[in-house]
Amino acid sequence: MNIPRSSFPRVVIIGGGFAGIALAKKLRNKSVQVVLLDKHNYHNFQPLMYQVATGGLEPDSIAYPIRKVLQESNDFYFRLADVKEIDTKNNKVIADIGELRYDYLVLATGSKTNFFGNKEMERNCMAMKTIPQSLNIRSLILENFEQALLTNDIEERHSLMNFVLVGGGPTGVELAGALAEMKKAVLPKDYPDLDVRKMEINLIQSGDRILNTMSENASKKAEEFLIKLGVSVWKNVRVMGYDGRIITTNSDLTFDSATVIWTAGVQGALVNGLSAESLIARADRIKVNEFNQVVGYKNIFAIGDIAYMVSEDFPQGHPMMAQPAIQHGRQLAANIINLVAKKPLSPFVYKDKGSMATIGRNKAVVDLPHYKFSGVFAWFVWMFVHLLSLIGFKNKAVVFLNWVYNYIRFDREARLIIRPYKKKHQVNFTTDEI
Amino acid sequence: MNIPRSSFPRVVIIGGGFAGIALAKKLRNKSVQVVLLDKHNYHNFQPLMYQVATGGLEPDSIAYPIRKVLQESNDFYFRLADVKEIDTKNNKVIADIGELRYDYLVLATGSKTNFFGNKEMERNCMAMKTIPQSLNIRSLILENFEQALLTNDIEERHSLMNFVLVGGGPTGVELAGALAEMKKAVLPKDYPDLDVRKMEINLIQSGDRILNTMSENASKKAEEFLIKLGVSVWKNVRVMGYDGRIITTNSDLTFDSATVIWTAGVQGALVNGLSAESLIARADRIKVNEFNQVVGYKNIFAIGDIAYMVSEDFPQGHPMMAQPAIQHGRQLAANIINLVAKKPLSPFVYKDKGSMATIGRNKAVVDLPHYKFSGVFAWFVWMFVHLLSLIGFKNKAVVFLNWVYNYIRFDREARLIIRPYKKKHQVNFTTDEI
C-alpha cells in the first residue's frame, strides 16, 4: 500500500463510520500520520437508512464521500480496502490491496447483522445494514407489488403483500411505521387495481416490549402509534425459521410472507488476527479498557459498535449506536495525541444524550436524560436532530427538501426499481451486499 | 396479464420514455383503455444522464415513477414487463409476464447503443443509455482513481487516468466537459497524493466536426470550449478496436485507456415480430407513414427514436431526441382518438424547437431556428430548459439545488461507489445493464 513514510507515527483506522470519521477529523493536522481504510468510499448515515428502503430519501443524500470529509488534512491518506487480517506481531494490516505497517491501530469496523447462527434466516431474510441492502429492500417491496398484480392465486398475493419485520428495536419500529405510511398514502394511488387494504405489516418482538432500550413509556407510546397506523405488533414471539415463504415461531403462530426483514440484532464486525476468544465479549465485540485499548495491547484500540467497554453504568458495554461511537472517536483522538506526547491518558466517560425513534408523521418518541415525551413535538425534535447530524450542507438541504415535500404531499417519490432484486436472486434471496 | 376487459378499445404502449409517456398522458381519461408496458418502473430523463455518470446529480432526481406520472387515470394500467414478441396475426403482445391482446399497439421502445456490429467494442466499452449504466460509469471512474493510487507502474497509472470518449455528439461532448470539470475542481482535492494533471480526456469523432447535427458555429464553439477545458478533440479519427486496454484507430494513433465510453451511435430497440427487413430502415428504425402507422399495418404505430418517418425536411427521419419523441406521442394521441371516433387522421409535422449542448460551467451552445448563440447566456438557457423539462416538482427542486451548490462550490458530491463495477466485472467489462 503506497503510503509515504512520515516523521510522525502512523495511525491506521479501519472503518469510516461514525467512530472512525470522528476520530480522523479530530486527528486532522496533529502530530500523527493518519491512514483510513474502508470497504466503501463513503460514510453512510445509518439512522436514516430505513427511509431509503421505503422510498422516502435517495441513497446519495445519506451517503457522503469520505475523501471529501477529510479534504485538506495534511499527512492523511484514505484507501479503499478490504482488510483481511491483522498481524499483531509485526504491527501490520493485511488487506486486499496490500500490507501496511502501523504504529497505532484503531478498529472502527462497526457491526453487521446478527442472525444468531440461524443460517436459514440469514439466507432468506433481507438485512438493512448497508446502502445496497436498503436499495434491495426498496426494489423488493416494489417488485412484490408489481408481482401481486399478476397472480390470480390469492395466497400468493397475500404472501407478496405481507411484510414481516423481525426485531422491535428502533430499526424495526421505524421501518414498520414507514411501510404503514406507504400503505396509507402512496400505494393505493399507485396500484388502483390492487386492494392495498390487504397489505399487512407485522412486527415481531421476542421480548415483552418494543424499543426495549428506551423508557417503558416510549415503548408503550410507540406501540400505540404503530397500532394506530395499522401495524400488527407481536410481543413475546420468537421467530424460529423461514423457508422463503412461511415463518415459524416458538408458538403456533405462522406467517406467510415473501418479504421478511431481519432487524433483530447486530454483532461486531471482527477482523482475523484480533478475534481470539479471550478478546471477545458477547455479540462479537472486542473487550477494551477505559482508554479504548484492546485488552493485552498498548497500541491497538477499538471504538464504536465493535468496542466492548464495561463500566458501572454500562455493565454490558455502551449501546451500539451513533452517539457512543462518535464520543469514543473523539476521546480516542485526544488520547492518541496524549500518547504521542507521552502524556497520561484520560478515561472515557459516556455522556448519554438520550435516544429517540420516529414512527410516522407527527409520531415520535424521545427519551432525554431528564425528560421523556412523544407525539408531534418529539417528531420535530427527531427531524431537527437528524438533519443537523447529517454531514454536508447539500445533504442537509436535500433531505430537508424531501421531508417538506413528503410531508405536504403525503408522498415518497423514490419508488424506483433501479437494480431489480428478485430477477437476480430468484427463489432464494441472499444477504450479499452487492 | 391480468388486465380487465373494457368497453373501450385497448391501446397497448410499449415503452415509458418521452414518446410513450407523452402519448399516455394525452390519452388519459379518453375513450380508450391504455396499457403501458416498460422494463423499468420509472421514466428517466436521458439528457441529464451524463451528470449522473460524473457525480453531479443523484440518479433518483432524473428518474420518476411511471405509476406516479399516470396516477388518477381511469382505465389505465401499467405493467412492469419485458416484451418478447409481437404476434401481429392475432393482435397479441407476448411478454415475460404473459400475453395481452391489443386493439391498437404503439411501439415506443426507443433506442439502444449502436456498436455497428463491433463485438469487441461492445464487450469492452462502457455505454450510457440506462441509469444502471450511468452508475457503472460513475463507479468505474472513481475505482480507477482509487486503483491509480495503488500502482507503481507508470503505464498502468496512465491508462487508469486516461478517459476516452468515442463519438462527438451531444452525449460525448457533455461527458467530456463534465470529466474536464472533475479534473479541474474536484479530483485534485480528493486525491492530493496523485498528480491529477496527468489525467487525460480524449474525445474521438469520426467526422470532421463535433456536434455535427448542430450548426457549424456551435461545433466550432463547442470545440473551443472543450480545448479550453483541456480536452483533446480528435476529428476524422475512426476507432477500430479496443481490447480493454489499447484503442486502435484507422490511423497510427492509439490510446492506452482503462475506460472507454462509447457514445458513437444509437439504434432502434426492435421487438421480435416487427423486425421484418421490409419494415426496417437504417439504424434499425421502423418505417412509419405520416400518421406514425407502421408500414403495412392499420393498428400498429411507432413513435419516438424507433420511428423512421421520412419527410421532405427530414429525408433520414427525425433526429433521435426528446423533442420529436414528445411531439410524436402527442400527435398520435390525437390520431388514436380520431381513429376511435372514426374521424380522419392528421399528418405529423415536426416543430423544430432547436437544439443545445452544454460543455461546462458558463459554457453552452444553443441553436434556435432563427438564432444561434453560445457562452454564459446559452448555459443559463440550457439549464432553464432542462429544469423545466424534468417531471415533478421535487425533482426540479432537487436538481436546481444541486446545480446551485455545484456552481457555488465547484463541486460534485455524488462521487459514491455504491455498487462497485470492477469487482463484479473483473478483466472483461460487459455492457449488461444490470
PDB file of C-alpha atoms in Angstrom, chain B residues 207-427:
ATOM      1  CA  GLY B 207     -16.368  13.098 -38.854  1.00  0.00           C
ATOM      2  CA  ASP B 208     -14.741  16.445 -39.398  1.00  0.00           C
ATOM      3  CA  ARG B 209     -16.640  18.264 -36.666  1.00  0.00           C
ATOM      4  CA  ILE B 210     -18.206  17.522 -33.301  1.00  0.00           C
ATOM      5  CA  LEU B 211     -21.927  18.143 -32.680  1.00  0.00           C
ATOM      6  CA  ASN B 212     -22.494  17.569 -36.386  1.00  0.00           C
ATOM      7  CA  THR B 213     -26.251  17.746 -36.043  1.00  0.00           C
ATOM      8  CA  MET B 214     -25.929  21.348 -34.887  1.00  0.00           C
ATOM      9  CA  SER B 215     -24.759  24.492 -36.703  1.00  0.00           C
ATOM     10  CA  GLU B 216     -21.153  24.881 -37.824  1.00  0.00           C
ATOM     11  CA  ASN B 217     -20.810  27.691 -35.368  1.00  0.00           C
ATOM     12  CA  ALA B 218     -21.973  25.519 -32.476  1.00  0.00           C
ATOM     13  CA  SER B 219     -19.433  22.859 -33.473  1.00  0.00           C
ATOM     14  CA  LYS B 220     -16.645  25.391 -33.565  1.00  0.00           C
ATOM     15  CA  LYS B 221     -17.589  26.985 -30.253  1.00  0.00           C
ATOM     16  CA  ALA B 222     -18.032  23.634 -28.506  1.00  0.00           C
ATOM     17  CA  GLU B 223     -14.603  22.522 -29.690  1.00  0.00           C
ATOM     18  CA  GLU B 224     -13.055  25.770 -28.441  1.00  0.00           C
ATOM     19  CA  PHE B 225     -14.734  25.306 -25.046  1.00  0.00           C
ATOM     20  CA  LEU B 226     -13.539  21.712 -24.784  1.00  0.00           C
ATOM     21  CA  ILE B 227      -9.966  22.603 -25.696  1.00  0.00           C
ATOM     22  CA  LYS B 228     -10.014  25.415 -23.147  1.00  0.00           C
ATOM     23  CA  LEU B 229     -11.072  22.846 -20.555  1.00  0.00           C
ATOM     24  CA  GLY B 230      -8.139  20.618 -21.501  1.00  0.00           C
ATOM     25  CA  VAL B 231      -9.976  18.004 -23.562  1.00  0.00           C
ATOM     26  CA  SER B 232      -8.126  16.601 -26.581  1.00  0.00           C
ATOM     27  CA  VAL B 233     -10.500  16.569 -29.525  1.00  0.00           C
ATOM     28  CA  TRP B 234      -9.589  14.117 -32.299  1.00  0.00           C
ATOM     29  CA  LYS B 235     -11.517  14.632 -35.513  1.00  0.00           C
ATOM     30  CA  ASN B 236     -11.563  12.416 -38.577  1.00  0.00           C
ATOM     31  CA  VAL B 237     -10.404   9.501 -36.465  1.00  0.00           C
ATOM     32  CA  ARG B 238     -12.276   6.230 -36.561  1.00  0.00           C
ATOM     33  CA  VAL B 239     -11.910   3.766 -33.701  1.00  0.00           C
ATOM     34  CA  MET B 240     -11.269   0.242 -34.944  1.00  0.00           C
ATOM     35  CA  GLY B 241     -10.788  -1.897 -31.850  1.00  0.00           C
ATOM     36  CA  TYR B 242     -10.358  -1.938 -28.086  1.00  0.00           C
ATOM     37  CA  ASP B 243      -9.072  -4.929 -26.188  1.00  0.00           C
ATOM     38  CA  GLY B 244      -9.802  -3.442 -22.758  1.00  0.00           C
ATOM     39  CA  ARG B 245      -6.536  -1.551 -22.690  1.00  0.00           C
ATOM     40  CA  ILE B 246      -5.407  -0.328 -26.129  1.00  0.00           C
ATOM     41  CA  ILE B 247      -7.609   1.501 -28.619  1.00  0.00           C
ATOM     42  CA  THR B 248      -6.634   1.193 -32.236  1.00  0.00           C
ATOM     43  CA  THR B 249      -7.823   3.575 -34.917  1.00  0.00           C
ATOM     44  CA  ASN B 250      -7.810   3.876 -38.681  1.00  0.00           C
ATOM     45  CA  SER B 251      -4.517   5.799 -38.390  1.00  0.00           C
ATOM     46  CA  ASP B 252      -1.300   5.265 -36.426  1.00  0.00           C
ATOM     47  CA  LEU B 253      -2.951   6.824 -33.429  1.00  0.00           C
ATOM     48  CA  THR B 254      -3.522   4.540 -30.432  1.00  0.00           C
ATOM     49  CA  PHE B 255      -4.715   5.203 -26.893  1.00  0.00           C
ATOM     50  CA  ASP B 256      -3.893   3.273 -23.742  1.00  0.00           C
ATOM     51  CA  SER B 257      -7.030   3.589 -21.635  1.00  0.00           C
ATOM     52  CA  ALA B 258      -8.838   1.594 -18.971  1.00  0.00           C
ATOM     53  CA  THR B 259     -12.068   3.489 -19.604  1.00  0.00           C
ATOM     54  CA  VAL B 260     -13.651   3.882 -22.983  1.00  0.00           C
ATOM     55  CA  ILE B 261     -17.154   5.264 -23.110  1.00  0.00           C
ATOM     56  CA  TRP B 262     -18.998   4.636 -26.324  1.00  0.00           C
ATOM     57  CA  THR B 263     -21.367   7.413 -27.356  1.00  0.00           C
ATOM     58  CA  ALA B 264     -20.942   6.990 -31.096  1.00  0.00           C
ATOM     59  CA  GLY B 265     -24.418   5.944 -32.036  1.00  0.00           C
ATOM     60  CA  VAL B 266     -27.809   4.558 -31.225  1.00  0.00           C
ATOM     61  CA  GLN B 267     -30.133   2.186 -32.998  1.00  0.00           C
ATOM     62  CA  GLY B 268     -33.799   1.385 -32.627  1.00  0.00           C
ATOM     63  CA  ALA B 269     -34.700  -1.151 -29.956  1.00  0.00           C
ATOM     64  CA  LEU B 270     -36.553  -3.618 -32.172  1.00  0.00           C
ATOM     65  CA  VAL B 271     -39.046  -6.207 -30.970  1.00  0.00           C
ATOM     66  CA  ASN B 272     -39.425  -9.668 -32.466  1.00  0.00           C
ATOM     67  CA  GLY B 273     -42.392  -9.946 -34.767  1.00  0.00           C
ATOM     68  CA  LEU B 274     -41.941  -6.412 -36.045  1.00  0.00           C
ATOM     69  CA  SER B 275     -38.435  -6.726 -37.341  1.00  0.00           C
ATOM     70  CA  ALA B 276     -39.009  -7.954 -40.905  1.00  0.00           C
ATOM     71  CA  GLU B 277     -36.493  -6.437 -43.281  1.00  0.00           C
ATOM     72  CA  SER B 278     -39.191  -4.645 -45.241  1.00  0.00           C
ATOM     73  CA  LEU B 279     -40.120  -2.659 -42.106  1.00  0.00           C
ATOM     74  CA  ILE B 280     -36.626  -1.615 -41.132  1.00  0.00           C
ATOM     75  CA  ALA B 281     -34.760   1.488 -42.186  1.00  0.00           C
ATOM     76  CA  ARG B 282     -31.217   2.489 -41.272  1.00  0.00           C
ATOM     77  CA  ALA B 283     -30.143   2.177 -37.635  1.00  0.00           C
ATOM     78  CA  ASP B 284     -32.871  -0.391 -37.025  1.00  0.00           C
ATOM     79  CA  ARG B 285     -35.667   2.122 -37.074  1.00  0.00           C
ATOM     80  CA  ILE B 286     -39.163   1.149 -38.160  1.00  0.00           C
ATOM     81  CA  LYS B 287     -40.685   2.786 -41.198  1.00  0.00           C
ATOM     82  CA  VAL B 288     -43.876   4.674 -40.453  1.00  0.00           C
ATOM     83  CA  ASN B 289     -46.134   6.906 -42.525  1.00  0.00           C
ATOM     84  CA  GLU B 290     -47.037  10.476 -41.616  1.00  0.00           C
ATOM     85  CA  PHE B 291     -49.589   9.156 -39.090  1.00  0.00           C
ATOM     86  CA  ASN B 292     -46.910   7.074 -37.315  1.00  0.00           C
ATOM     87  CA  GLN B 293     -48.509   3.921 -38.702  1.00  0.00           C
ATOM     88  CA  VAL B 294     -46.025   1.118 -39.253  1.00  0.00           C
ATOM     89  CA  VAL B 295     -45.994   0.315 -42.964  1.00  0.00           C
ATOM     90  CA  GLY B 296     -48.493  -2.413 -43.769  1.00  0.00           C
ATOM     91  CA  TYR B 297     -50.461  -2.110 -40.518  1.00  0.00           C
ATOM     92  CA  LYS B 298     -53.509  -0.048 -39.698  1.00  0.00           C
ATOM     93  CA  ASN B 299     -53.430  -0.578 -35.932  1.00  0.00           C
ATOM     94  CA  ILE B 300     -49.708  -0.635 -35.161  1.00  0.00           C
ATOM     95  CA  PHE B 301     -47.784   2.586 -34.623  1.00  0.00           C
ATOM     96  CA  ALA B 302     -44.230   3.556 -33.802  1.00  0.00           C
ATOM     97  CA  ILE B 303     -43.193   6.814 -32.133  1.00  0.00           C
ATOM     98  CA  GLY B 304     -40.003   8.379 -30.867  1.00  0.00           C
ATOM     99  CA  ASP B 305     -36.494   7.096 -31.606  1.00  0.00           C
ATOM    100  CA  ILE B 306     -37.720   3.810 -33.042  1.00  0.00           C
ATOM    101  CA  ALA B 307     -39.940   5.538 -35.643  1.00  0.00           C
ATOM    102  CA  TYR B 308     -38.487   6.346 -39.037  1.00  0.00           C
ATOM    103  CA  MET B 309     -40.752   8.944 -40.613  1.00  0.00           C
ATOM    104  CA  VAL B 310     -39.406  10.461 -43.794  1.00  0.00           C
ATOM    105  CA  SER B 311     -40.474  13.892 -44.996  1.00  0.00           C
ATOM    106  CA  GLU B 312     -39.065  16.497 -47.320  1.00  0.00           C
ATOM    107  CA  ASP B 313     -37.262  18.278 -44.491  1.00  0.00           C
ATOM    108  CA  PHE B 314     -36.168  15.028 -42.864  1.00  0.00           C
ATOM    109  CA  PRO B 315     -35.134  12.594 -45.578  1.00  0.00           C
ATOM    110  CA  GLN B 316     -33.490  10.407 -42.924  1.00  0.00           C
ATOM    111  CA  GLY B 317     -36.226  10.581 -40.319  1.00  0.00           C
ATOM    112  CA  HIS B 318     -36.434  12.899 -37.336  1.00  0.00           C
ATOM    113  CA  PRO B 319     -33.452  13.214 -35.017  1.00  0.00           C
ATOM    114  CA  MET B 320     -33.431  10.584 -32.245  1.00  0.00           C
ATOM    115  CA  MET B 321     -34.023  13.078 -29.447  1.00  0.00           C
ATOM    116  CA  ALA B 322     -36.610  14.008 -26.846  1.00  0.00           C
ATOM    117  CA  GLN B 323     -38.456  16.675 -28.856  1.00  0.00           C
ATOM    118  CA  PRO B 324     -39.557  14.586 -31.852  1.00  0.00           C
ATOM    119  CA  ALA B 325     -40.492  11.777 -29.420  1.00  0.00           C
ATOM    120  CA  ILE B 326     -42.740  14.036 -27.350  1.00  0.00           C
ATOM    121  CA  GLN B 327     -44.318  15.551 -30.444  1.00  0.00           C
ATOM    122  CA  HIS B 328     -44.911  12.104 -31.999  1.00  0.00           C
ATOM    123  CA  GLY B 329     -46.580  10.962 -28.778  1.00  0.00           C
ATOM    124  CA  ARG B 330     -48.896  13.936 -28.559  1.00  0.00           C
ATOM    125  CA  GLN B 331     -49.880  13.814 -32.205  1.00  0.00           C
ATOM    126  CA  LEU B 332     -50.528  10.092 -32.121  1.00  0.00           C
ATOM    127  CA  ALA B 333     -52.807  10.548 -29.114  1.00  0.00           C
ATOM    128  CA  ALA B 334     -54.951  12.896 -31.184  1.00  0.00           C
ATOM    129  CA  ASN B 335     -54.906  10.449 -34.077  1.00  0.00           C
ATOM    130  CA  ILE B 336     -55.873   7.446 -31.971  1.00  0.00           C
ATOM    131  CA  ILE B 337     -58.774   9.447 -30.569  1.00  0.00           C
ATOM    132  CA  ASN B 338     -59.723  10.322 -34.158  1.00  0.00           C
ATOM    133  CA  LEU B 339     -59.418   6.707 -35.215  1.00  0.00           C
ATOM    134  CA  VAL B 340     -61.687   5.523 -32.418  1.00  0.00           C
ATOM    135  CA  ALA B 341     -64.171   8.254 -33.300  1.00  0.00           C
ATOM    136  CA  LYS B 342     -63.865   7.255 -36.992  1.00  0.00           C
ATOM    137  CA  LYS B 343     -62.568  10.694 -37.895  1.00  0.00           C
ATOM    138  CA  PRO B 344     -59.768  11.309 -40.413  1.00  0.00           C
ATOM    139  CA  LEU B 345     -56.155  11.341 -39.183  1.00  0.00           C
ATOM    140  CA  SER B 346     -53.891  14.388 -39.210  1.00  0.00           C
ATOM    141  CA  PRO B 347     -50.371  14.066 -40.539  1.00  0.00           C
ATOM    142  CA  PHE B 348     -47.440  14.743 -38.223  1.00  0.00           C
ATOM    143  CA  VAL B 349     -45.492  17.963 -38.694  1.00  0.00           C
ATOM    144  CA  TYR B 350     -42.302  18.391 -36.693  1.00  0.00           C
ATOM    145  CA  LYS B 351     -41.838  21.739 -34.998  1.00  0.00           C
ATOM    146  CA  ASP B 352     -38.111  22.168 -34.577  1.00  0.00           C
ATOM    147  CA  LYS B 353     -37.533  23.947 -31.288  1.00  0.00           C
ATOM    148  CA  GLY B 354     -33.771  23.926 -31.766  1.00  0.00           C
ATOM    149  CA  SER B 355     -31.045  22.024 -30.013  1.00  0.00           C
ATOM    150  CA  MET B 356     -28.395  22.716 -27.428  1.00  0.00           C
ATOM    151  CA  ALA B 357     -25.465  21.197 -25.605  1.00  0.00           C
ATOM    152  CA  THR B 358     -23.568  22.203 -22.504  1.00  0.00           C
ATOM    153  CA  ILE B 359     -19.817  21.876 -22.208  1.00  0.00           C
ATOM    154  CA  GLY B 360     -19.155  23.171 -18.723  1.00  0.00           C
ATOM    155  CA  ARG B 361     -19.874  25.981 -16.303  1.00  0.00           C
ATOM    156  CA  ASN B 362     -20.867  29.077 -18.255  1.00  0.00           C
ATOM    157  CA  LYS B 363     -20.208  27.202 -21.491  1.00  0.00           C
ATOM    158  CA  ALA B 364     -23.003  26.012 -23.738  1.00  0.00           C
ATOM    159  CA  VAL B 365     -24.103  26.243 -27.344  1.00  0.00           C
ATOM    160  CA  VAL B 366     -27.699  26.828 -28.414  1.00  0.00           C
ATOM    161  CA  ASP B 367     -29.138  26.639 -31.935  1.00  0.00           C
ATOM    162  CA  LEU B 368     -32.622  28.083 -32.141  1.00  0.00           C
ATOM    163  CA  PRO B 369     -34.355  28.002 -35.504  1.00  0.00           C
ATOM    164  CA  HIS B 370     -33.602  31.663 -36.106  1.00  0.00           C
ATOM    165  CA  TYR B 371     -30.913  32.483 -33.588  1.00  0.00           C
ATOM    166  CA  LYS B 372     -27.692  30.769 -32.610  1.00  0.00           C
ATOM    167  CA  PHE B 373     -25.591  31.695 -29.610  1.00  0.00           C
ATOM    168  CA  SER B 374     -23.092  30.349 -27.090  1.00  0.00           C
ATOM    169  CA  GLY B 375     -21.436  31.119 -23.772  1.00  0.00           C
ATOM    170  CA  VAL B 376     -22.849  32.165 -20.409  1.00  0.00           C
ATOM    171  CA  PHE B 377     -26.311  33.097 -21.606  1.00  0.00           C
ATOM    172  CA  ALA B 378     -26.593  29.863 -23.591  1.00  0.00           C
ATOM    173  CA  TRP B 379     -25.616  27.995 -20.457  1.00  0.00           C
ATOM    174  CA  PHE B 380     -28.398  29.591 -18.438  1.00  0.00           C
ATOM    175  CA  VAL B 381     -30.876  28.871 -21.210  1.00  0.00           C
ATOM    176  CA  TRP B 382     -29.719  25.256 -21.267  1.00  0.00           C
ATOM    177  CA  MET B 383     -30.210  24.919 -17.502  1.00  0.00           C
ATOM    178  CA  PHE B 384     -33.571  26.620 -17.560  1.00  0.00           C
ATOM    179  CA  VAL B 385     -34.922  24.431 -20.373  1.00  0.00           C
ATOM    180  CA  HIS B 386     -33.670  21.231 -18.756  1.00  0.00           C
ATOM    181  CA  LEU B 387     -35.028  22.146 -15.345  1.00  0.00           C
ATOM    182  CA  LEU B 388     -38.452  22.883 -16.769  1.00  0.00           C
ATOM    183  CA  SER B 389     -38.470  19.645 -18.740  1.00  0.00           C
ATOM    184  CA  LEU B 390     -37.915  17.433 -15.702  1.00  0.00           C
ATOM    185  CA  ILE B 391     -41.062  15.712 -14.483  1.00  0.00           C
ATOM    186  CA  GLY B 392     -42.157  16.519 -10.957  1.00  0.00           C
ATOM    187  CA  PHE B 393     -41.743  19.489  -8.693  1.00  0.00           C
ATOM    188  CA  LYS B 394     -39.437  17.705  -6.277  1.00  0.00           C
ATOM    189  CA  ASN B 395     -37.027  16.548  -8.955  1.00  0.00           C
ATOM    190  CA  LYS B 396     -36.887  20.086 -10.336  1.00  0.00           C
ATOM    191  CA  ALA B 397     -36.167  21.462  -6.869  1.00  0.00           C
ATOM    192  CA  VAL B 398     -33.505  18.869  -6.023  1.00  0.00           C
ATOM    193  CA  VAL B 399     -31.739  19.296  -9.365  1.00  0.00           C
ATOM    194  CA  PHE B 400     -31.855  23.080  -9.011  1.00  0.00           C
ATOM    195  CA  LEU B 401     -30.420  22.844  -5.508  1.00  0.00           C
ATOM    196  CA  ASN B 402     -27.651  20.541  -6.715  1.00  0.00           C
ATOM    197  CA  TRP B 403     -26.767  22.856  -9.573  1.00  0.00           C
ATOM    198  CA  VAL B 404     -26.645  25.934  -7.398  1.00  0.00           C
ATOM    199  CA  TYR B 405     -24.498  24.054  -4.903  1.00  0.00           C
ATOM    200  CA  ASN B 406     -22.186  22.650  -7.566  1.00  0.00           C
ATOM    201  CA  TYR B 407     -21.864  26.071  -9.171  1.00  0.00           C
ATOM    202  CA  ILE B 408     -21.011  27.921  -5.986  1.00  0.00           C
ATOM    203  CA  ARG B 409     -18.776  25.229  -4.539  1.00  0.00           C
ATOM    204  CA  PHE B 410     -17.159  23.968  -7.765  1.00  0.00           C
ATOM    205  CA  ASP B 411     -18.187  20.548  -6.533  1.00  0.00           C
ATOM    206  CA  ARG B 412     -19.938  17.303  -7.487  1.00  0.00           C
ATOM    207  CA  GLU B 413     -20.766  15.474  -4.323  1.00  0.00           C
ATOM    208  CA  ALA B 414     -22.313  12.279  -5.607  1.00  0.00           C
ATOM    209  CA  ARG B 415     -18.934  10.602  -6.040  1.00  0.00           C
ATOM    210  CA  LEU B 416     -20.012   7.408  -4.347  1.00  0.00           C
ATOM    211  CA  ILE B 417     -19.124   3.871  -5.336  1.00  0.00           C
ATOM    212  CA  ILE B 418     -22.417   2.389  -4.169  1.00  0.00           C
ATOM    213  CA  ARG B 419     -22.218  -0.683  -6.378  1.00  0.00           C
ATOM    214  CA  PRO B 420     -18.623  -1.344  -7.360  1.00  0.00           C
ATOM    215  CA  TYR B 421     -18.245  -2.015 -11.057  1.00  0.00           C
ATOM    216  CA  LYS B 422     -14.798  -3.536 -11.432  1.00  0.00           C
ATOM    217  CA  LYS B 423     -15.004  -6.150  -8.736  1.00  0.00           C
ATOM    218  CA  LYS B 424     -18.062  -7.623 -10.354  1.00  0.00           C
ATOM    219  CA  HIS B 425     -16.851  -7.431 -13.914  1.00  0.00           C
ATOM    220  CA  GLN B 426     -13.172  -8.205 -13.452  1.00  0.00           C
ATOM    221  CA  VAL B 427     -10.981  -8.113 -16.540  1.00  0.00           C
TER     222      VAL B 427
END
